[in-house]
PDB file of N, CA, C and O in Angstrom:
ATOM      1  N   UNK B   5       0.836  -1.170   0.000  1.00 97.00           N
ATOM      2  CA  UNK B   5       0.000   0.000   0.000  1.00 97.00           C
ATOM      3  C   UNK B   5       0.890   1.245   0.000  1.00 97.00           C
ATOM      4  O   UNK B   5       2.072   1.165   0.291  1.00 97.00           O
ATOM      5  N   UNK B   6       0.293   2.368  -0.334  1.00 98.00           N
ATOM      6  CA  UNK B   6       1.039   3.613  -0.466  1.00 98.00           C
ATOM      7  C   UNK B   6       0.608   4.590   0.629  1.00 98.00           C
ATOM      8  O   UNK B   6      -0.582   4.784   0.876  1.00 98.00           O
ATOM      9  N   UNK B   7       1.597   5.208   1.282  1.00 98.00           N
ATOM     10  CA  UNK B   7       1.361   6.320   2.197  1.00 98.00           C
ATOM     11  C   UNK B   7       2.206   7.489   1.686  1.00 98.00           C
ATOM     12  O   UNK B   7       3.100   7.304   0.869  1.00 98.00           O
ATOM     13  N   UNK B   8       1.901   8.674   2.175  1.00 98.00           N
ATOM     14  CA  UNK B   8       2.635   9.865   1.747  1.00 98.00           C
ATOM     15  C   UNK B   8       3.307  10.479   2.962  1.00 98.00           C
ATOM     16  O   UNK B   8       2.655  10.750   3.965  1.00 98.00           O
ATOM     17  N   UNK B   9       4.635  10.653   2.867  1.00 98.00           N
ATOM     18  CA  UNK B   9       5.414  11.246   3.950  1.00 98.00           C
ATOM     19  C   UNK B   9       6.081  12.502   3.411  1.00 98.00           C
ATOM     20  O   UNK B   9       6.892  12.415   2.482  1.00 98.00           O
ATOM     21  N   UNK B  10       5.705  13.648   3.981  1.00 98.00           N
ATOM     22  CA  UNK B  10       6.259  14.933   3.523  1.00 98.00           C
ATOM     23  C   UNK B  10       6.190  15.042   1.995  1.00 98.00           C
ATOM     24  O   UNK B  10       7.164  15.382   1.332  1.00 98.00           O
ATOM     25  N   UNK B  11       5.020  14.718   1.456  1.00 96.00           N
ATOM     26  CA  UNK B  11       4.714  14.806   0.028  1.00 96.00           C
ATOM     27  C   UNK B  11       5.455  13.780  -0.825  1.00 96.00           C
ATOM     28  O   UNK B  11       5.446  13.871  -2.051  1.00 96.00           O
ATOM     29  N   UNK B  12       6.074  12.778  -0.204  1.00 97.00           N
ATOM     30  CA  UNK B  12       6.778  11.721  -0.924  1.00 97.00           C
ATOM     31  C   UNK B  12       5.986  10.423  -0.779  1.00 97.00           C
ATOM     32  O   UNK B  12       5.674  10.000   0.333  1.00 97.00           O
ATOM     33  N   UNK B  13       5.667   9.792  -1.909  1.00 98.00           N
ATOM     34  CA  UNK B  13       4.934   8.527  -1.869  1.00 98.00           C
ATOM     35  C   UNK B  13       5.885   7.407  -1.438  1.00 98.00           C
ATOM     36  O   UNK B  13       6.983   7.292  -1.969  1.00 98.00           O
ATOM     37  N   UNK B  14       5.426   6.604  -0.467  1.00 97.00           N
ATOM     38  CA  UNK B  14       6.238   5.515   0.072  1.00 97.00           C
ATOM     39  C   UNK B  14       5.390   4.250   0.106  1.00 97.00           C
ATOM     40  O   UNK B  14       4.251   4.273   0.573  1.00 97.00           O
ATOM     41  N   UNK B  15       5.947   3.153  -0.387  1.00 97.00           N
ATOM     42  CA  UNK B  15       5.232   1.882  -0.335  1.00 97.00           C
ATOM     43  C   UNK B  15       5.588   1.161   0.961  1.00 97.00           C
ATOM     44  O   UNK B  15       6.765   1.038   1.306  1.00 97.00           O
ATOM     45  N   UNK B  16       4.571   0.706   1.685  1.00 97.00           N
ATOM     46  CA  UNK B  16       4.753  -0.006   2.949  1.00 97.00           C
ATOM     47  C   UNK B  16       3.834  -1.219   2.966  1.00 97.00           C
ATOM     48  O   UNK B  16       2.888  -1.307   2.176  1.00 97.00           O
ATOM     49  N   UNK B  17       4.101  -2.151   3.876  1.00 96.00           N
ATOM     50  CA  UNK B  17       3.185  -3.285   4.002  1.00 96.00           C
ATOM     51  C   UNK B  17       2.056  -2.940   4.962  1.00 96.00           C
ATOM     52  O   UNK B  17       2.071  -1.909   5.629  1.00 96.00           O
ATOM     53  N   UNK B  18       1.063  -3.794   5.034  1.00 96.00           N
ATOM     54  CA  UNK B  18      -0.160  -3.499   5.786  1.00 96.00           C
ATOM     55  C   UNK B  18       0.022  -3.460   7.295  1.00 96.00           C
ATOM     56  O   UNK B  18      -0.849  -2.945   7.987  1.00 96.00           O
ATOM     57  N   UNK B  19       1.115  -3.985   7.827  1.00 97.00           N
ATOM     58  CA  UNK B  19       1.343  -3.991   9.269  1.00 97.00           C
ATOM     59  C   UNK B  19       2.285  -2.884   9.732  1.00 97.00           C
ATOM     60  O   UNK B  19       2.655  -2.829  10.899  1.00 97.00           O
ATOM     61  N   UNK B  20       2.676  -1.992   8.841  1.00 97.00           N
ATOM     62  CA  UNK B  20       3.642  -0.956   9.177  1.00 97.00           C
ATOM     63  C   UNK B  20       3.039   0.073  10.136  1.00 97.00           C
ATOM     64  O   UNK B  20       1.954   0.584   9.906  1.00 97.00           O
ATOM     65  N   UNK B  21       3.778   0.349  11.208  1.00 98.00           N
ATOM     66  CA  UNK B  21       3.358   1.376  12.164  1.00 98.00           C
ATOM     67  C   UNK B  21       4.066   2.683  11.831  1.00 98.00           C
ATOM     68  O   UNK B  21       5.042   2.711  11.066  1.00 98.00           O
ATOM     69  N   UNK B  22       3.585   3.742  12.431  1.00 98.00           N
ATOM     70  CA  UNK B  22       4.231   5.047  12.251  1.00 98.00           C
ATOM     71  C   UNK B  22       5.692   4.952  12.694  1.00 98.00           C
ATOM     72  O   UNK B  22       6.595   5.384  11.979  1.00 98.00           O
ATOM     73  N   UNK B  23       5.945   4.370  13.861  1.00 97.00           N
ATOM     74  CA  UNK B  23       7.310   4.254  14.386  1.00 97.00           C
ATOM     75  C   UNK B  23       8.215   3.474  13.438  1.00 97.00           C
ATOM     76  O   UNK B  23       9.352   3.880  13.185  1.00 97.00           O
ATOM     77  N   UNK B  24       7.730   2.369  12.899  1.00 97.00           N
ATOM     78  CA  UNK B  24       8.535   1.553  11.992  1.00 97.00           C
ATOM     79  C   UNK B  24       8.850   2.319  10.709  1.00 97.00           C
ATOM     80  O   UNK B  24       9.971   2.243  10.192  1.00 97.00           O
ATOM     81  N   UNK B  25       7.880   3.062  10.213  1.00 98.00           N
ATOM     82  CA  UNK B  25       8.110   3.848   8.999  1.00 98.00           C
ATOM     83  C   UNK B  25       9.150   4.934   9.241  1.00 98.00           C
ATOM     84  O   UNK B  25      10.064   5.112   8.438  1.00 98.00           O
ATOM     85  N   UNK B  26       9.018   5.639  10.359  1.00 97.00           N
ATOM     86  CA  UNK B  26       9.987   6.687  10.678  1.00 97.00           C
ATOM     87  C   UNK B  26      11.401   6.121  10.771  1.00 97.00           C
ATOM     88  O   UNK B  26      12.351   6.697  10.248  1.00 97.00           O
ATOM     89  N   UNK B  27      11.528   4.983  11.440  1.00 96.00           N
ATOM     90  CA  UNK B  27      12.846   4.350  11.584  1.00 96.00           C
ATOM     91  C   UNK B  27      13.388   3.929  10.219  1.00 96.00           C
ATOM     92  O   UNK B  27      14.562   4.167   9.915  1.00 96.00           O
ATOM     93  N   UNK B  28      12.551   3.329   9.393  1.00 96.00           N
ATOM     94  CA  UNK B  28      13.023   2.855   8.088  1.00 96.00           C
ATOM     95  C   UNK B  28      13.437   4.001   7.174  1.00 96.00           C
ATOM     96  O   UNK B  28      14.270   3.825   6.293  1.00 96.00           O
ATOM     97  N   UNK B  29      12.868   5.191   7.402  1.00 97.00           N
ATOM     98  CA  UNK B  29      13.207   6.347   6.581  1.00 97.00           C
ATOM     99  C   UNK B  29      14.361   7.157   7.165  1.00 97.00           C
ATOM    100  O   UNK B  29      14.762   8.168   6.594  1.00 97.00           O
ATOM    101  N   UNK B  30      14.890   6.728   8.321  1.00 96.00           N
ATOM    102  CA  UNK B  30      16.068   7.366   8.888  1.00 96.00           C
ATOM    103  C   UNK B  30      15.795   8.598   9.728  1.00 96.00           C
ATOM    104  O   UNK B  30      16.726   9.356  10.020  1.00 96.00           O
ATOM    105  N   UNK B  31      14.540   8.803  10.143  1.00 95.00           N
ATOM    106  CA  UNK B  31      14.258   9.932  11.020  1.00 95.00           C
ATOM    107  C   UNK B  31      14.822   9.640  12.407  1.00 95.00           C
ATOM    108  O   UNK B  31      14.835   8.489  12.842  1.00 95.00           O
ATOM    109  N   UNK B  32      15.281  10.668  13.123  1.00 92.00           N
ATOM    110  CA  UNK B  32      15.830  10.455  14.471  1.00 92.00           C
ATOM    111  C   UNK B  32      14.722  10.057  15.448  1.00 92.00           C
ATOM    112  O   UNK B  32      13.537  10.315  15.212  1.00 92.00           O
ATOM    113  N   UNK B  33      15.105   9.435  16.554  1.00 86.00           N
ATOM    114  CA  UNK B  33      14.140   9.025  17.575  1.00 86.00           C
ATOM    115  C   UNK B  33      13.622  10.202  18.380  1.00 86.00           C
ATOM    116  O   UNK B  33      12.568  10.108  19.006  1.00 86.00           O
ATOM    117  N   UNK B  34      14.366  11.282  18.417  1.00 89.00           N
ATOM    118  CA  UNK B  34      13.991  12.453  19.221  1.00 89.00           C
ATOM    119  C   UNK B  34      14.030  13.694  18.356  1.00 89.00           C
ATOM    120  O   UNK B  34      14.677  13.725  17.324  1.00 89.00           O
ATOM    121  N   UNK B  35      13.331  14.733  18.825  1.00 93.00           N
ATOM    122  CA  UNK B  35      13.392  16.013  18.145  1.00 93.00           C
ATOM    123  C   UNK B  35      12.538  16.117  16.896  1.00 93.00           C
ATOM    124  O   UNK B  35      12.804  16.968  16.047  1.00 93.00           O
ATOM    125  N   UNK B  36      11.526  15.270  16.774  1.00 96.00           N
ATOM    126  CA  UNK B  36      10.631  15.373  15.625  1.00 96.00           C
ATOM    127  C   UNK B  36       9.186  15.408  16.108  1.00 96.00           C
ATOM    128  O   UNK B  36       8.861  14.940  17.197  1.00 96.00           O
ATOM    129  N   UNK B  37       8.340  15.983  15.280  1.00 96.00           N
ATOM    130  CA  UNK B  37       6.898  15.980  15.509  1.00 96.00           C
ATOM    131  C   UNK B  37       6.251  15.328  14.298  1.00 96.00           C
ATOM    132  O   UNK B  37       6.727  15.477  13.168  1.00 96.00           O
ATOM    133  N   UNK B  38       5.173  14.602  14.551  1.00 97.00           N
ATOM    134  CA  UNK B  38       4.502  13.866  13.480  1.00 97.00           C
ATOM    135  C   UNK B  38       3.026  14.224  13.467  1.00 97.00           C
ATOM    136  O   UNK B  38       2.373  14.262  14.506  1.00 97.00           O
ATOM    137  N   UNK B  39       2.513  14.483  12.270  1.00 98.00           N
ATOM    138  CA  UNK B  39       1.076  14.655  12.081  1.00 98.00           C
ATOM    139  C   UNK B  39       0.610  13.548  11.136  1.00 98.00           C
ATOM    140  O   UNK B  39       1.242  13.288  10.108  1.00 98.00           O
ATOM    141  N   UNK B  40      -0.465  12.885  11.505  1.00 98.00           N
ATOM    142  CA  UNK B  40      -1.052  11.827  10.686  1.00 98.00           C
ATOM    143  C   UNK B  40      -2.412  12.314  10.232  1.00 98.00           C
ATOM    144  O   UNK B  40      -3.286  12.601  11.059  1.00 98.00           O
ATOM    145  N   UNK B  41      -2.582  12.439   8.928  1.00 97.00           N
ATOM    146  CA  UNK B  41      -3.832  12.943   8.348  1.00 97.00           C
ATOM    147  C   UNK B  41      -4.239  14.267   8.995  1.00 97.00           C
ATOM    148  O   UNK B  41      -5.381  14.444   9.436  1.00 97.00           O
ATOM    149  N   UNK B  42      -3.282  15.181   9.100  1.00 96.00           N
ATOM    150  CA  UNK B  42      -3.473  16.554   9.583  1.00 96.00           C
ATOM    151  C   UNK B  42      -3.768  16.659  11.074  1.00 96.00           C
ATOM    152  O   UNK B  42      -4.197  17.697  11.553  1.00 96.00           O
ATOM    153  N   UNK B  43      -3.522  15.587  11.837  1.00 97.00           N
ATOM    154  CA  UNK B  43      -3.704  15.612  13.288  1.00 97.00           C
ATOM    155  C   UNK B  43      -2.377  15.282  13.951  1.00 97.00           C
ATOM    156  O   UNK B  43      -1.772  14.246  13.636  1.00 97.00           O
ATOM    157  N   UNK B  44      -1.912  16.148  14.851  1.00 97.00           N
ATOM    158  CA  UNK B  44      -0.651  15.890  15.551  1.00 97.00           C
ATOM    159  C   UNK B  44      -0.772  14.573  16.308  1.00 97.00           C
ATOM    160  O   UNK B  44      -1.765  14.317  16.987  1.00 97.00           O
ATOM    161  N   UNK B  45       0.238  13.746  16.165  1.00 96.00           N
ATOM    162  CA  UNK B  45       0.246  12.417  16.762  1.00 96.00           C
ATOM    163  C   UNK B  45       1.285  12.381  17.878  1.00 96.00           C
ATOM    164  O   UNK B  45       2.486  12.478  17.606  1.00 96.00           O
ATOM    165  N   UNK B  46       0.863  12.247  19.138  1.00 96.00           N
ATOM    166  CA  UNK B  46       1.843  12.166  20.222  1.00 96.00           C
ATOM    167  C   UNK B  46       2.665  10.885  20.093  1.00 96.00           C
ATOM    168  O   UNK B  46       2.242   9.911  19.446  1.00 96.00           O
ATOM    169  N   UNK B  47       3.832  10.900  20.688  1.00 95.00           N
ATOM    170  CA  UNK B  47       4.720   9.730  20.604  1.00 95.00           C
ATOM    171  C   UNK B  47       4.008   8.449  21.025  1.00 95.00           C
ATOM    172  O   UNK B  47       4.243   7.381  20.457  1.00 95.00           O
ATOM    173  N   UNK B  48       3.106   8.538  21.982  1.00 95.00           N
ATOM    174  CA  UNK B  48       2.365   7.352  22.427  1.00 95.00           C
ATOM    175  C   UNK B  48       1.491   6.776  21.317  1.00 95.00           C
ATOM    176  O   UNK B  48       1.099   5.614  21.376  1.00 95.00           O
ATOM    177  N   UNK B  49       1.226   7.551  20.280  1.00 96.00           N
ATOM    178  CA  UNK B  49       0.418   7.082  19.161  1.00 96.00           C
ATOM    179  C   UNK B  49       1.225   6.541  17.998  1.00 96.00           C
ATOM    180  O   UNK B  49       0.655   6.131  16.983  1.00 96.00           O
ATOM    181  N   UNK B  50       2.535   6.535  18.135  1.00 96.00           N
ATOM    182  CA  UNK B  50       3.370   6.068  17.037  1.00 96.00           C
ATOM    183  C   UNK B  50       3.259   4.565  16.790  1.00 96.00           C
ATOM    184  O   UNK B  50       3.745   4.068  15.785  1.00 96.00           O
ATOM    185  N   UNK B  51       2.587   3.839  17.673  1.00 97.00           N
ATOM    186  CA  UNK B  51       2.352   2.412  17.454  1.00 97.00           C
ATOM    187  C   UNK B  51       1.157   2.192  16.523  1.00 97.00           C
ATOM    188  O   UNK B  51       0.828   1.061  16.181  1.00 97.00           O
ATOM    189  N   UNK B  52       0.540   3.285  16.075  1.00 96.00           N
ATOM    190  CA  UNK B  52      -0.610   3.214  15.173  1.00 96.00           C
ATOM    191  C   UNK B  52      -0.204   2.568  13.858  1.00 96.00           C
ATOM    192  O   UNK B  52       0.801   2.933  13.248  1.00 96.00           O
ATOM    193  N   UNK B  53      -1.012   1.605  13.401  1.00 97.00           N
ATOM    194  CA  UNK B  53      -0.778   0.967  12.110  1.00 97.00           C
ATOM    195  C   UNK B  53      -1.313   1.886  11.017  1.00 97.00           C
ATOM    196  O   UNK B  53      -2.421   2.411  11.118  1.00 97.00           O
ATOM    197  N   UNK B  54      -0.521   2.058   9.983  1.00 98.00           N
ATOM    198  CA  UNK B  54      -0.893   2.949   8.891  1.00 98.00           C
ATOM    199  C   UNK B  54      -1.937   2.304   7.977  1.00 98.00           C
ATOM    200  O   UNK B  54      -1.986   1.077   7.855  1.00 98.00           O
ATOM    201  N   UNK B  55      -2.735   3.139   7.345  1.00 97.00           N
ATOM    202  CA  UNK B  55      -3.705   2.656   6.369  1.00 97.00           C
ATOM    203  C   UNK B  55      -3.339   3.203   4.995  1.00 97.00           C
ATOM    204  O   UNK B  55      -2.603   4.194   4.885  1.00 97.00           O
ATOM    205  N   UNK B  56      -3.853   2.571   3.967  1.00 98.00           N
ATOM    206  CA  UNK B  56      -3.553   2.983   2.605  1.00 98.00           C
ATOM    207  C   UNK B  56      -3.977   4.434   2.399  1.00 98.00           C
ATOM    208  O   UNK B  56      -5.069   4.840   2.781  1.00 98.00           O
ATOM    209  N   UNK B  57      -3.072   5.233   1.841  1.00 97.00           N
ATOM    210  CA  UNK B  57      -3.360   6.628   1.563  1.00 97.00           C
ATOM    211  C   UNK B  57      -3.106   7.579   2.719  1.00 97.00           C
ATOM    212  O   UNK B  57      -3.362   8.774   2.599  1.00 97.00           O
ATOM    213  N   UNK B  58      -2.600   7.057   3.847  1.00 98.00           N
ATOM    214  CA  UNK B  58      -2.319   7.917   5.002  1.00 98.00           C
ATOM    215  C   UNK B  58      -1.343   9.018   4.605  1.00 98.00           C
ATOM    216  O   UNK B  58      -0.434   8.808   3.809  1.00 98.00           O
ATOM    217  N   UNK B  59      -1.551  10.195   5.188  1.00 98.00           N
ATOM    218  CA  UNK B  59      -0.698  11.351   4.922  1.00 98.00           C
ATOM    219  C   UNK B  59       0.052  11.694   6.204  1.00 98.00           C
ATOM    220  O   UNK B  59      -0.584  11.978   7.225  1.00 98.00           O
ATOM    221  N   UNK B  60       1.376  11.660   6.158  1.00 98.00           N
ATOM    222  CA  UNK B  60       2.188  12.024   7.313  1.00 98.00           C
ATOM    223  C   UNK B  60       3.028  13.250   6.997  1.00 98.00           C
ATOM    224  O   UNK B  60       3.557  13.368   5.897  1.00 98.00           O
ATOM    225  N   UNK B  61       3.125  14.115   7.989  1.00 98.00           N
ATOM    226  CA  UNK B  61       4.045  15.246   7.932  1.00 98.00           C
ATOM    227  C   UNK B  61       4.993  15.085   9.099  1.00 98.00           C
ATOM    228  O   UNK B  61       4.552  14.918  10.240  1.00 98.00           O
ATOM    229  N   UNK B  62       6.280  15.096   8.824  1.00 97.00           N
ATOM    230  CA  UNK B  62       7.300  14.947   9.855  1.00 97.00           C
ATOM    231  C   UNK B  62       8.144  16.208   9.863  1.00 97.00           C
ATOM    232  O   UNK B  62       8.684  16.606   8.823  1.00 97.00           O
ATOM    233  N   UNK B  63       8.227  16.838  11.033  1.00 96.00           N
ATOM    234  CA  UNK B  63       8.967  18.084  11.175  1.00 96.00           C
ATOM    235  C   UNK B  63      10.083  17.853  12.190  1.00 96.00           C
ATOM    236  O   UNK B  63       9.851  17.317  13.274  1.00 96.00           O
ATOM    237  N   UNK B  64      11.298  18.260  11.836  1.00 89.00           N
ATOM    238  CA  UNK B  64      12.447  18.124  12.716  1.00 89.00           C
ATOM    239  C   UNK B  64      12.688  19.448  13.436  1.00 89.00           C
ATOM    240  O   UNK B  64      12.703  20.508  12.811  1.00 89.00           O
ATOM    241  N   UNK B  65      12.861  19.354  14.751  1.00 82.00           N
ATOM    242  CA  UNK B  65      13.133  20.550  15.552  1.00 82.00           C
ATOM    243  C   UNK B  65      14.544  21.051  15.251  1.00 82.00           C
ATOM    244  O   UNK B  65      15.467  20.262  15.074  1.00 82.00           O
ATOM    245  N   UNK B  66      14.684  22.372  15.211  1.00 79.00           N
ATOM    246  CA  UNK B  66      15.986  22.989  14.946  1.00 79.00           C
ATOM    247  C   UNK B  66      16.211  24.052  16.015  1.00 79.00           C
ATOM    248  O   UNK B  66      15.335  24.871  16.281  1.00 79.00           O
ATOM    249  N   UNK B  67      17.396  24.031  16.620  1.00 75.00           N
ATOM    250  CA  UNK B  67      17.736  25.058  17.613  1.00 75.00           C
ATOM    251  C   UNK B  67      18.222  26.314  16.916  1.00 75.00           C
ATOM    252  O   UNK B  67      18.734  26.253  15.803  1.00 75.00           O
ATOM    253  N   UNK B  68      18.069  27.398  17.577  1.00 71.00           N
ATOM    254  CA  UNK B  68      18.567  28.645  17.027  1.00 71.00           C
ATOM    255  C   UNK B  68      17.622  29.789  17.328  1.00 71.00           C
ATOM    256  O   UNK B  68      16.601  29.627  17.952  1.00 71.00           O
ATOM    257  N   UNK B  69      17.939  30.915  16.813  1.00 61.00           N
ATOM    258  CA  UNK B  69      17.107  32.063  17.109  1.00 61.00           C
ATOM    259  C   UNK B  69      16.886  32.953  15.969  1.00 61.00           C
ATOM    260  O   UNK B  69      16.892  32.824  14.866  1.00 61.00           O
TER     261      UNK B  69
END
């Protein structure tokens, strides 16, 4: 099935969770925020299994001023 991460189409299997997808794409374990279908997803929700057509936005925190 296909999901979209930061406007990039990604093929995943039906049991893929948000956490597994983030890890497979090389996102860091800390310092990121995730929105699933336009809803902010707390870290406790990263065990959510993705569905076909899911839209994820991943934002990396940056220090500075």
